[in-house]
Amino acid sequence: MERDLFAEAKVLDLVAFLENYLGNGKKEGKSYRFTACPQCGQSSAKSEKLSVTAGNSGTQHYRCYRCGAAGTIIDAAMAIWGVHEPLEAAKILLGENAPRAVVIKRSDSKPAEPANDPQAMTAAITRIRQVTANQNIDDPRWRKAVAYLVEERCIPKAVVQEAMKRLILGFIPDDVSNAAQFLERSVGREILEASGLWKPGKKIPGISFRPIVSFFPKLTSAEFRIARSPVEGEKKAMRYGVGSYPWFWRGSNPAATMLVEGAIDIMSAVALGYEGNILGLPGANSWQPEMLEAYQMKNPQTQVYHICTDNDVNQKDNPGRMWAIKLKGIIEKNLRKRADITLPESGDLNDALRRRNKT
Ligand SMILES: [Zn+2]
C-alpha cells in the first residue's frame, strides 16, 4: 500500500512542534494559545493571537487572528522552515530526507545500545531533529562542536552549513548541563527514558556529552559524536536506534556515486570536490548487498561507483580495503556497473582532506 505521508505527518503534535519555534503555548480549555505565529512572527508578549485546536478528525489546526494564517502542521513547517512544497515539508517532518536513496531496511545493524522502545526512539530523534532544524552555525552554544569540524577536521564552514540545511547534521549545546537541559526541555524526560537515551538512575541523558548529531534518513537512528579526539577506550561516535539507512548526499552529477564510511567522510568528499551522489555507509557490519541493488533501481542514471572506504593500512587484513573489494564485486556482478576503488593513501577520506589542507 502507498504510504500517505501527509496523513502520517498530520498526526504529529502541532503544539509541540510550534513550541520549538514560537515559545510555550498556553492551554485554554481544549485549545492552545501562542503569542507568535509561523507567518507573521512575534507580536507583543501579551497578545495571544494564535490558537491551535483539534478538529473532528483529530488533526490539529492553527489560526492567527492577526494575519489570518491558518493550517496544519505541514503549513506551519513550510512557513517556519521556508519550504515551498507541502510534500517536502511532510517528508522533513517524518525524517525522509533521502526519499530516493534506499528503500530496503537493513536488519543486521547492531545498535550501540538496545532501545527500550523503538517508537520512543524514533519520537526522540524526530524531536531532536525538529529542534535542531534551522540552527545558526554561528550560535555560541555549539561553537566548539562547529570549530571541531571546521578547524580540526578541515571541513569548510560552507559544507557544514549545507549539511545542516540538508538536515543531516545538527548540534546540541557544547556545555553538558546546557545540553541536558536542552534535551529535557525539547524532547521531554518521558520520551528520553522510554527510548533508552536517558538511563534509569542517571542524572542526565548520556548523549548530553555528544554535541554533534548526524541523522539517518527516516529518523529511526542517529549518531551522536564527541567534539574532540577520544581518550583511550572512548568511542568517538555512538549510534542509537535500529536498522538505519545509509546517509545520502545528492550531488549535481547523477551518473556517479561515491561510497564512503560515515557522515564526516560525506562532508570530506564534498569538500574534496566530488560532484556525484554520496552514500555514507554507517559501518562495515551494518549493510546488505540488497541496499546497493535498491539504490541502483531508484537511481538508474548511475553509471559508475567510486568506492572510497577507509584504507586501514595499520590494521591486520586491512578491513576497509577488504570491504572495498567486496563492494566492487557486488556492483560489477549484481548491478552490472563500473566500480573503481579509490582509497585514500592511508586512513579515511577526512585524513586525505586534512593532508591536502596541510600541504
Ligand atoms: Zn499571523
JSON list of N, CA and C in Angstrom, two decimals, residues 93-134:
[
{"chain": "A", "resi": 93, "resn": "LEU", "atom": "N", "xyz": [9.35, 16.52, 8.14]},
{"chain": "A", "resi": 93, "resn": "LEU", "atom": "CA", "xyz": [8.75, 16.24, 9.45]},
{"chain": "A", "resi": 93, "resn": "LEU", "atom": "C", "xyz": [8.90, 14.76, 9.81]},
{"chain": "A", "resi": 94, "resn": "LEU", "atom": "N", "xyz": [8.82, 13.92, 8.80]},
{"chain": "A", "resi": 94, "resn": "LEU", "atom": "CA", "xyz": [8.89, 12.47, 9.05]},
{"chain": "A", "resi": 94, "resn": "LEU", "atom": "C", "xyz": [10.31, 11.93, 8.94]},
{"chain": "A", "resi": 95, "resn": "GLY", "atom": "N", "xyz": [11.25, 12.82, 8.62]},
{"chain": "A", "resi": 95, "resn": "GLY", "atom": "CA", "xyz": [12.64, 12.37, 8.55]},
{"chain": "A", "resi": 95, "resn": "GLY", "atom": "C", "xyz": [12.99, 11.67, 7.26]},
{"chain": "A", "resi": 96, "resn": "GLU", "atom": "N", "xyz": [12.25, 11.96, 6.20]},
{"chain": "A", "resi": 96, "resn": "GLU", "atom": "CA", "xyz": [12.52, 11.29, 4.92]},
{"chain": "A", "resi": 96, "resn": "GLU", "atom": "C", "xyz": [13.38, 12.20, 4.06]},
{"chain": "A", "resi": 97, "resn": "ASN", "atom": "N", "xyz": [14.59, 12.50, 4.50]},
{"chain": "A", "resi": 97, "resn": "ASN", "atom": "CA", "xyz": [15.36, 13.45, 3.71]},
{"chain": "A", "resi": 97, "resn": "ASN", "atom": "C", "xyz": [16.03, 12.81, 2.52]},
{"chain": "A", "resi": 98, "resn": "ALA", "atom": "N", "xyz": [15.91, 11.51, 2.37]},
{"chain": "A", "resi": 98, "resn": "ALA", "atom": "CA", "xyz": [16.53, 10.85, 1.22]},
{"chain": "A", "resi": 98, "resn": "ALA", "atom": "C", "xyz": [15.54, 9.90, 0.57]},
{"chain": "A", "resi": 99, "resn": "PRO", "atom": "N", "xyz": [14.43, 10.45, 0.08]},
{"chain": "A", "resi": 99, "resn": "PRO", "atom": "CA", "xyz": [13.36, 9.58, -0.38]},
{"chain": "A", "resi": 99, "resn": "PRO", "atom": "C", "xyz": [13.77, 8.65, -1.51]},
{"chain": "A", "resi": 100, "resn": "ARG", "atom": "N", "xyz": [14.75, 9.06, -2.33]},
{"chain": "A", "resi": 100, "resn": "ARG", "atom": "CA", "xyz": [15.08, 8.20, -3.46]},
{"chain": "A", "resi": 100, "resn": "ARG", "atom": "C", "xyz": [16.34, 7.39, -3.21]},
{"chain": "A", "resi": 101, "resn": "ALA", "atom": "N", "xyz": [16.91, 7.51, -2.03]},
{"chain": "A", "resi": 101, "resn": "ALA", "atom": "CA", "xyz": [18.20, 6.87, -1.83]},
{"chain": "A", "resi": 101, "resn": "ALA", "atom": "C", "xyz": [18.07, 5.36, -1.75]},
{"chain": "A", "resi": 102, "resn": "VAL", "atom": "N", "xyz": [17.44, 4.88, -0.76]},
{"chain": "A", "resi": 102, "resn": "VAL", "atom": "CA", "xyz": [17.44, 3.45, -0.50]},
{"chain": "A", "resi": 102, "resn": "VAL", "atom": "C", "xyz": [16.13, 3.10, 0.18]},
{"chain": "A", "resi": 103, "resn": "VAL", "atom": "N", "xyz": [15.53, 2.02, -0.25]},
{"chain": "A", "resi": 103, "resn": "VAL", "atom": "CA", "xyz": [14.25, 1.68, 0.34]},
{"chain": "A", "resi": 103, "resn": "VAL", "atom": "C", "xyz": [14.27, 0.43, 1.19]},
{"chain": "A", "resi": 104, "resn": "ILE", "atom": "N", "xyz": [15.33, -0.34, 1.08]},
{"chain": "A", "resi": 104, "resn": "ILE", "atom": "CA", "xyz": [15.32, -1.60, 1.82]},
{"chain": "A", "resi": 104, "resn": "ILE", "atom": "C", "xyz": [15.98, -1.43, 3.18]},
{"chain": "A", "resi": 105, "resn": "LYS", "atom": "N", "xyz": [15.28, -1.84, 4.18]},
{"chain": "A", "resi": 105, "resn": "LYS", "atom": "CA", "xyz": [15.78, -1.70, 5.54]},
{"chain": "A", "resi": 105, "resn": "LYS", "atom": "C", "xyz": [16.81, -2.79, 5.79]},
{"chain": "A", "resi": 106, "resn": "ARG", "atom": "N", "xyz": [17.89, -2.41, 6.42]},
{"chain": "A", "resi": 106, "resn": "ARG", "atom": "CA", "xyz": [18.89, -3.41, 6.74]},
{"chain": "A", "resi": 106, "resn": "ARG", "atom": "C", "xyz": [18.66, -3.89, 8.16]},
{"chain": "A", "resi": 107, "resn": "SER", "atom": "N", "xyz": [18.65, -5.19, 8.32]},
{"chain": "A", "resi": 107, "resn": "SER", "atom": "CA", "xyz": [18.22, -5.72, 9.61]},
{"chain": "A", "resi": 107, "resn": "SER", "atom": "C", "xyz": [19.39, -6.12, 10.49]},
{"chain": "A", "resi": 108, "resn": "ASP", "atom": "N", "xyz": [20.60, -6.22, 9.91]},
{"chain": "A", "resi": 108, "resn": "ASP", "atom": "CA", "xyz": [21.68, -6.79, 10.71]},
{"chain": "A", "resi": 108, "resn": "ASP", "atom": "C", "xyz": [22.54, -5.76, 11.41]},
{"chain": "A", "resi": 109, "resn": "SER", "atom": "N", "xyz": [22.12, -4.48, 11.36]},
{"chain": "A", "resi": 109, "resn": "SER", "atom": "CA", "xyz": [22.96, -3.49, 12.02]},
{"chain": "A", "resi": 109, "resn": "SER", "atom": "C", "xyz": [22.79, -3.59, 13.52]},
{"chain": "A", "resi": 110, "resn": "LYS", "atom": "N", "xyz": [23.88, -3.41, 14.20]},
{"chain": "A", "resi": 110, "resn": "LYS", "atom": "CA", "xyz": [23.83, -3.53, 15.65]},
{"chain": "A", "resi": 110, "resn": "LYS", "atom": "C", "xyz": [23.77, -2.14, 16.28]},
{"chain": "A", "resi": 111, "resn": "PRO", "atom": "N", "xyz": [22.69, -1.82, 16.95]},
{"chain": "A", "resi": 111, "resn": "PRO", "atom": "CA", "xyz": [22.63, -0.52, 17.60]},
{"chain": "A", "resi": 111, "resn": "PRO", "atom": "C", "xyz": [23.62, -0.46, 18.75]},
{"chain": "A", "resi": 112, "resn": "ALA", "atom": "N", "xyz": [24.09, 0.75, 19.06]},
{"chain": "A", "resi": 112, "resn": "ALA", "atom": "CA", "xyz": [25.06, 0.93, 20.14]},
{"chain": "A", "resi": 112, "resn": "ALA", "atom": "C", "xyz": [24.49, 0.44, 21.46]},
{"chain": "A", "resi": 113, "resn": "GLU", "atom": "N", "xyz": [23.23, 0.72, 21.68]},
{"chain": "A", "resi": 113, "resn": "GLU", "atom": "CA", "xyz": [22.55, 0.31, 22.90]},
{"chain": "A", "resi": 113, "resn": "GLU", "atom": "C", "xyz": [21.18, -0.20, 22.48]},
{"chain": "A", "resi": 114, "resn": "PRO", "atom": "N", "xyz": [20.72, -1.29, 23.06]},
{"chain": "A", "resi": 114, "resn": "PRO", "atom": "CA", "xyz": [19.37, -1.72, 22.68]},
{"chain": "A", "resi": 114, "resn": "PRO", "atom": "C", "xyz": [18.35, -0.67, 23.11]},
{"chain": "A", "resi": 115, "resn": "ALA", "atom": "N", "xyz": [17.49, -0.29, 22.20]},
{"chain": "A", "resi": 115, "resn": "ALA", "atom": "CA", "xyz": [16.48, 0.69, 22.54]},
{"chain": "A", "resi": 115, "resn": "ALA", "atom": "C", "xyz": [15.38, 0.01, 23.33]},
{"chain": "A", "resi": 116, "resn": "ASN", "atom": "N", "xyz": [14.91, 0.68, 24.36]},
{"chain": "A", "resi": 116, "resn": "ASN", "atom": "CA", "xyz": [13.82, 0.10, 25.13]},
{"chain": "A", "resi": 116, "resn": "ASN", "atom": "C", "xyz": [12.57, 0.02, 24.27]},
{"chain": "A", "resi": 117, "resn": "ASP", "atom": "N", "xyz": [12.36, 1.07, 23.51]},
{"chain": "A", "resi": 117, "resn": "ASP", "atom": "CA", "xyz": [11.12, 1.18, 22.77]},
{"chain": "A", "resi": 117, "resn": "ASP", "atom": "C", "xyz": [11.45, 1.89, 21.46]},
{"chain": "A", "resi": 118, "resn": "PRO", "atom": "N", "xyz": [11.47, 1.14, 20.33]},
{"chain": "A", "resi": 118, "resn": "PRO", "atom": "CA", "xyz": [11.89, 1.75, 19.06]},
{"chain": "A", "resi": 118, "resn": "PRO", "atom": "C", "xyz": [11.02, 2.94, 18.66]},
{"chain": "A", "resi": 119, "resn": "GLN", "atom": "N", "xyz": [9.73, 2.89, 19.00]},
{"chain": "A", "resi": 119, "resn": "GLN", "atom": "CA", "xyz": [8.87, 4.03, 18.65]},
{"chain": "A", "resi": 119, "resn": "GLN", "atom": "C", "xyz": [9.25, 5.27, 19.44]},
{"chain": "A", "resi": 120, "resn": "ALA", "atom": "N", "xyz": [9.59, 5.06, 20.72]},
{"chain": "A", "resi": 120, "resn": "ALA", "atom": "CA", "xyz": [10.03, 6.19, 21.53]},
{"chain": "A", "resi": 120, "resn": "ALA", "atom": "C", "xyz": [11.35, 6.72, 21.00]},
{"chain": "A", "resi": 121, "resn": "MET", "atom": "N", "xyz": [12.22, 5.82, 20.51]},
{"chain": "A", "resi": 121, "resn": "MET", "atom": "CA", "xyz": [13.49, 6.27, 19.95]},
{"chain": "A", "resi": 121, "resn": "MET", "atom": "C", "xyz": [13.24, 7.15, 18.72]},
{"chain": "A", "resi": 122, "resn": "THR", "atom": "N", "xyz": [12.37, 6.68, 17.82]},
{"chain": "A", "resi": 122, "resn": "THR", "atom": "CA", "xyz": [12.06, 7.49, 16.64]},
{"chain": "A", "resi": 122, "resn": "THR", "atom": "C", "xyz": [11.44, 8.82, 17.05]},
{"chain": "A", "resi": 123, "resn": "ALA", "atom": "N", "xyz": [10.56, 8.79, 18.06]},
{"chain": "A", "resi": 123, "resn": "ALA", "atom": "CA", "xyz": [9.95, 10.04, 18.53]},
{"chain": "A", "resi": 123, "resn": "ALA", "atom": "C", "xyz": [11.02, 10.97, 19.08]},
{"chain": "A", "resi": 124, "resn": "ALA", "atom": "N", "xyz": [11.97, 10.43, 19.85]},
{"chain": "A", "resi": 124, "resn": "ALA", "atom": "CA", "xyz": [13.02, 11.26, 20.44]},
{"chain": "A", "resi": 124, "resn": "ALA", "atom": "C", "xyz": [13.90, 11.86, 19.34]},
{"chain": "A", "resi": 125, "resn": "ILE", "atom": "N", "xyz": [14.29, 11.02, 18.37]},
{"chain": "A", "resi": 125, "resn": "ILE", "atom": "CA", "xyz": [15.17, 11.51, 17.31]},
{"chain": "A", "resi": 125, "resn": "ILE", "atom": "C", "xyz": [14.43, 12.54, 16.45]},
{"chain": "A", "resi": 126, "resn": "THR", "atom": "N", "xyz": [13.14, 12.29, 16.19]},
{"chain": "A", "resi": 126, "resn": "THR", "atom": "CA", "xyz": [12.35, 13.25, 15.42]},
{"chain": "A", "resi": 126, "resn": "THR", "atom": "C", "xyz": [12.30, 14.61, 16.13]},
{"chain": "A", "resi": 127, "resn": "ARG", "atom": "N", "xyz": [12.11, 14.57, 17.44]},
{"chain": "A", "resi": 127, "resn": "ARG", "atom": "CA", "xyz": [12.06, 15.83, 18.21]},
{"chain": "A", "resi": 127, "resn": "ARG", "atom": "C", "xyz": [13.42, 16.54, 18.17]},
{"chain": "A", "resi": 128, "resn": "ILE", "atom": "N", "xyz": [14.49, 15.76, 18.32]},
{"chain": "A", "resi": 128, "resn": "ILE", "atom": "CA", "xyz": [15.82, 16.40, 18.30]},
{"chain": "A", "resi": 128, "resn": "ILE", "atom": "C", "xyz": [16.06, 17.03, 16.93]},
{"chain": "A", "resi": 129, "resn": "ARG", "atom": "N", "xyz": [15.60, 16.34, 15.88]},
{"chain": "A", "resi": 129, "resn": "ARG", "atom": "CA", "xyz": [15.78, 16.91, 14.56]},
{"chain": "A", "resi": 129, "resn": "ARG", "atom": "C", "xyz": [14.93, 18.17, 14.37]},
{"chain": "A", "resi": 130, "resn": "GLN", "atom": "N", "xyz": [13.71, 18.15, 14.91]},
{"chain": "A", "resi": 130, "resn": "GLN", "atom": "CA", "xyz": [12.86, 19.35, 14.79]},
{"chain": "A", "resi": 130, "resn": "GLN", "atom": "C", "xyz": [13.52, 20.55, 15.47]},
{"chain": "A", "resi": 131, "resn": "VAL", "atom": "N", "xyz": [14.06, 20.33, 16.67]},
{"chain": "A", "resi": 131, "resn": "VAL", "atom": "CA", "xyz": [14.62, 21.48, 17.40]},
{"chain": "A", "resi": 131, "resn": "VAL", "atom": "C", "xyz": [16.00, 21.86, 16.90]},
{"chain": "A", "resi": 132, "resn": "THR", "atom": "N", "xyz": [16.65, 20.99, 16.10]},
{"chain": "A", "resi": 132, "resn": "THR", "atom": "CA", "xyz": [17.95, 21.38, 15.57]},
{"chain": "A", "resi": 132, "resn": "THR", "atom": "C", "xyz": [17.85, 21.87, 14.13]},
{"chain": "A", "resi": 133, "resn": "ALA", "atom": "N", "xyz": [16.64, 21.82, 13.54]},
{"chain": "A", "resi": 133, "resn": "ALA", "atom": "CA", "xyz": [16.45, 22.33, 12.17]},
{"chain": "A", "resi": 133, "resn": "ALA", "atom": "C", "xyz": [16.63, 23.85, 12.19]},
{"chain": "A", "resi": 134, "resn": "ASN", "atom": "N", "xyz": [17.19, 24.38, 11.12]},
{"chain": "A", "resi": 134, "resn": "ASN", "atom": "CA", "xyz": [17.33, 25.83, 11.00]},
{"chain": "A", "resi": 134, "resn": "ASN", "atom": "C", "xyz": [18.26, 26.45, 12.04]}
]
